[in-house]
XYZ file of C-alpha atoms in Angstrom:
295
model
C 0.000 0.000 0.000
C 1.455 3.328 -1.073
C 2.074 6.083 1.443
C -0.031 9.194 0.933
C -0.239 12.808 1.982
C -3.293 14.888 2.879
C -3.437 18.450 1.663
C -5.628 21.527 1.698
C -5.709 25.143 0.588
C -4.569 27.912 2.924
C -8.250 28.859 3.228
C -8.668 26.074 5.815
C -7.603 28.869 8.192
C -5.433 26.759 10.469
C -2.259 28.288 11.832
C 1.118 27.355 10.368
C 1.800 25.425 13.583
C -1.507 23.538 13.356
C -0.866 22.545 9.729
C 2.547 21.229 10.730
C 1.367 19.519 13.929
C -1.206 17.522 11.979
C 1.079 16.922 8.976
C -1.327 18.630 6.577
C 0.322 19.962 3.428
C -1.100 23.206 2.076
C -1.015 25.513 -0.918
C -1.529 29.279 -0.857
C -4.327 31.338 -2.336
C -3.525 34.926 -3.386
C -4.943 38.311 -2.489
C -4.283 41.942 -3.327
C -4.396 44.918 -0.990
C -4.608 48.287 -2.735
C -3.277 46.647 -5.879
C -0.275 44.946 -4.247
C -0.254 41.134 -4.544
C 0.404 38.838 -1.589
C 0.283 35.142 -0.812
C -2.368 34.064 1.667
C 0.465 32.592 3.741
C -1.208 32.289 7.150
C -0.279 35.763 8.279
C 3.457 35.324 7.695
C 3.983 38.152 5.180
C 1.297 40.404 6.667
C 0.052 40.217 10.231
C -3.701 39.584 10.380
C -4.313 42.594 12.624
C -2.472 44.839 10.159
C -4.472 43.370 7.283
C -7.830 44.027 8.944
C -6.741 47.477 10.108
C -5.980 48.382 6.506
C -9.432 47.132 5.496
C -11.018 49.298 8.191
C -9.068 52.252 6.791
C -10.617 51.640 3.386
C -8.050 49.536 1.544
C -9.332 47.739 -1.553
C -9.018 43.959 -1.464
C -9.372 41.256 -4.086
C -8.563 37.558 -4.222
C -7.490 35.041 -6.840
C -7.674 31.282 -6.702
C -4.857 28.799 -7.230
C -4.403 27.931 -10.906
C -3.762 24.422 -12.332
C -0.047 25.055 -12.943
C 0.432 25.974 -9.295
C -1.245 22.736 -8.269
C 1.012 20.789 -10.633
C 4.066 22.396 -9.043
C 2.686 21.719 -5.540
C 1.714 18.073 -6.113
C 4.723 16.957 -8.188
C 7.324 16.540 -5.384
C 4.993 14.207 -3.466
C 4.344 12.095 -6.553
C 8.060 11.902 -7.289
C 8.550 10.570 -3.755
C 6.146 7.743 -4.631
C 3.296 9.115 -2.522
C -0.385 9.281 -3.355
C -2.420 12.423 -2.649
C -5.808 13.228 -1.182
C -6.565 16.934 -1.475
C -9.643 18.703 -0.129
C -10.411 22.006 -1.806
C -12.208 25.083 -0.570
C -15.947 24.838 -1.268
C -16.930 25.042 -4.925
C -19.824 27.220 -3.782
C -17.288 29.912 -2.911
C -14.424 29.386 -5.357
C -13.527 27.586 -8.576
C -10.354 26.154 -7.038
C -11.757 22.595 -7.057
C -11.734 22.747 -10.864
C -8.117 23.951 -10.888
C -7.043 21.027 -8.703
C -8.972 18.568 -10.882
C -7.336 19.874 -14.060
C -3.920 19.503 -12.413
C -4.780 15.941 -11.380
C -5.620 14.988 -14.979
C -2.366 16.528 -16.214
C -0.266 14.748 -13.595
C -1.809 11.294 -14.016
C -0.551 11.264 -17.594
C 2.984 11.517 -16.212
C 2.453 9.455 -13.049
C -0.106 6.791 -14.078
C 0.789 4.524 -11.140
C -0.021 7.153 -8.537
C -3.413 7.916 -7.007
C -4.651 11.509 -6.750
C -8.016 12.110 -5.105
C -9.499 15.619 -5.266
C -12.570 16.279 -3.119
C -14.767 19.353 -2.927
C -14.974 19.921 0.832
C -18.089 22.131 0.562
C -16.484 23.792 3.591
C -14.607 26.992 4.371
C -12.411 28.676 6.956
C -11.913 26.816 10.231
C -14.775 24.428 9.391
C -12.592 23.280 6.519
C -9.673 23.258 8.965
C -11.560 21.136 11.503
C -12.349 18.708 8.677
C -8.637 18.453 7.827
C -7.686 17.814 11.468
C -10.212 14.963 11.654
C -8.733 13.488 8.463
C -5.245 13.765 9.911
C -6.324 11.806 12.984
C -7.863 9.101 10.818
C -4.643 8.803 8.827
C -2.596 8.516 12.041
C -4.961 5.763 13.189
C -4.252 3.733 10.069
C -7.080 4.635 7.686
C -6.259 4.158 4.009
C -6.585 6.897 1.425
C -9.739 5.242 0.023
C -11.285 4.871 3.482
C -10.659 8.546 4.167
C -12.124 9.593 0.813
C -15.264 7.523 1.445
C -15.643 8.973 4.957
C -15.278 12.546 3.692
C -17.974 12.086 1.076
C -20.255 10.492 3.664
C -20.004 13.205 6.337
C -19.045 16.482 4.666
C -22.557 17.940 4.772
C -22.587 17.408 8.546
C -19.895 20.046 9.083
C -22.013 22.987 10.285
C -20.951 26.576 9.532
C -22.734 29.463 11.315
C -21.406 32.979 10.729
C -22.243 36.182 12.608
C -21.586 39.448 10.745
C -21.541 42.661 12.771
C -20.580 45.184 10.065
C -22.565 45.105 6.826
C -20.343 47.455 4.840
C -18.088 44.622 3.671
C -21.070 42.596 2.447
C -22.178 45.739 0.610
C -18.717 46.163 -0.891
C -18.765 42.546 -2.069
C -22.220 42.906 -3.619
C -23.949 40.480 -1.218
C -26.075 43.256 0.323
C -27.409 46.382 -1.405
C -26.009 49.726 -0.330
C -29.412 50.885 0.923
C -30.008 47.708 2.928
C -26.514 47.895 4.355
C -26.928 51.496 5.466
C -30.290 50.823 7.096
C -29.041 47.569 8.621
C -26.041 49.243 10.232
C -28.237 52.070 11.538
C -30.584 49.520 13.147
C -27.660 47.418 14.417
C -28.781 44.418 12.357
C -26.416 41.428 12.455
C -27.044 38.746 9.832
C -26.409 35.104 10.653
C -25.219 33.212 7.594
C -24.966 29.456 6.993
C -22.988 27.459 4.443
C -25.635 25.308 2.748
C -25.514 21.873 1.105
C -23.994 23.343 -2.066
C -21.237 25.030 -0.084
C -22.738 28.476 -0.670
C -23.165 31.297 1.849
C -26.877 31.714 2.611
C -28.369 34.354 4.984
C -30.579 32.545 7.508
C -31.506 35.039 10.238
C -31.207 38.663 11.312
C -30.740 39.694 14.930
C -30.672 43.129 16.540
C -27.321 43.665 18.195
C -24.126 41.762 18.760
C -25.104 40.387 22.176
C -28.236 38.772 20.790
C -26.195 37.437 17.879
C -23.663 35.809 20.181
C -26.445 34.242 22.255
C -28.143 33.015 19.088
C -24.962 31.309 17.868
C -24.932 29.112 20.994
C -28.649 28.400 20.546
C -28.089 27.339 16.943
C -25.374 24.952 18.059
C -27.737 23.466 20.654
C -30.369 23.098 17.934
C -28.136 21.562 15.281
C -25.162 19.849 16.989
C -24.903 16.079 16.962
C -26.397 15.079 20.327
C -27.551 18.579 21.256
C -25.976 19.787 24.494
C -24.358 16.338 24.820
C -22.252 17.076 21.743
C -18.854 15.423 22.189
C -17.096 16.385 18.967
C -14.646 19.193 18.283
C -15.686 22.836 18.036
C -13.742 25.536 16.172
C -14.320 29.275 15.904
C -12.741 31.713 13.478
C -12.901 35.488 13.613
C -11.736 38.606 11.789
C -10.113 41.046 14.222
C -12.825 40.617 16.869
C -11.295 38.330 19.516
C -13.697 39.543 22.211
C -16.670 38.410 20.120
C -15.077 35.024 19.469
C -14.309 34.570 23.163
C -17.896 35.531 24.015
C -19.253 32.896 21.612
C -16.855 30.330 23.089
C -17.990 31.246 26.633
C -21.654 30.898 25.669
C -20.924 27.469 24.218
C -18.921 26.298 27.226
C -21.850 27.258 29.429
C -24.179 24.930 27.505
C -21.857 22.159 26.284
C -19.736 20.219 28.768
C -18.606 17.245 26.682
C -16.773 18.968 23.808
C -13.648 17.124 22.625
C -10.742 19.275 23.858
C -10.561 23.051 23.934
C -12.602 25.263 21.623
C -10.042 26.387 19.038
C -10.181 30.060 17.992
C -8.294 31.069 14.840
C -8.212 34.105 12.573
C -10.238 34.157 9.386
C -7.409 34.295 6.864
C -6.742 36.971 4.298
C -8.537 35.258 1.394
C -11.888 34.806 3.090
C -11.319 37.907 5.220
C -10.990 40.005 2.069
C -14.713 39.402 1.598
C -16.004 39.289 5.181
C -13.994 42.225 6.483
C -13.415 42.796 10.215
C -16.095 41.955 12.766
C -17.101 38.473 11.620
C -17.247 35.439 13.920
C -17.829 31.927 12.557
C -18.727 28.765 14.486
C -18.062 25.198 13.299
C -19.162 21.824 14.658
C -20.525 18.431 13.542
C -24.302 18.284 13.396
C -27.392 18.077 11.195
C -26.883 17.494 7.500
C -26.928 20.893 5.822
C -29.967 21.831 3.717
C -30.582 24.018 0.669
């Protein structure tokens, strides 16, 4: 049985140390800030706080996905070492990067016909995608084969719940997800949308709450409603945030008050520069295993 590696895009929003600890290989997305190009390299070339501060000051941001040639360059050394590859991509409902990875796979199998390359659309994003990768890493360490992991991923990926609290609508307006008029009125009324990633991996507004405190409380209620086992949930829980650590800590505290069987600590990471280019500062996202996601 051939050895294999597991890999992801930088948009899994794990830290460099977490990627390394779990032996997850990763490839960088790209973003621009006021026309200057950067790698989404986990905050190494630009500190996350500096990045979000520049956004608050009005900097223009844009992102670009990984192209097939970059995937070829990334995958080739592993194939030359005689290793197979299972790669989970950022959700196809958010990016076309799954297609880039698939094109690269087809190109590489012509040169390495004896190798196995499995590309899977995670239908996940940010630290939900990261939590998924950590679970895969643990399965690999426990002896699961590449095919067993691929089958498990396809079986459970819609059970990775994503709930996202947005406290500043201007970045949704800038990205075209909310009209300028609705954004202005929403901010005046202190409206905080709660967004879910649905079964197609797309961001779908689900609720509106008045005020951050109610939003934080509602996030814990949604976890109670949707988590596997309700308040007896015993899986992992991750949170990601964009320059709002107090909000993330408040969500974590609300969850700890309700859930006493969570596997390990609640992990809080930054939303990285690719996804953060669209959410802007002030977003908190909650991830856990639960109900199968719907339309």
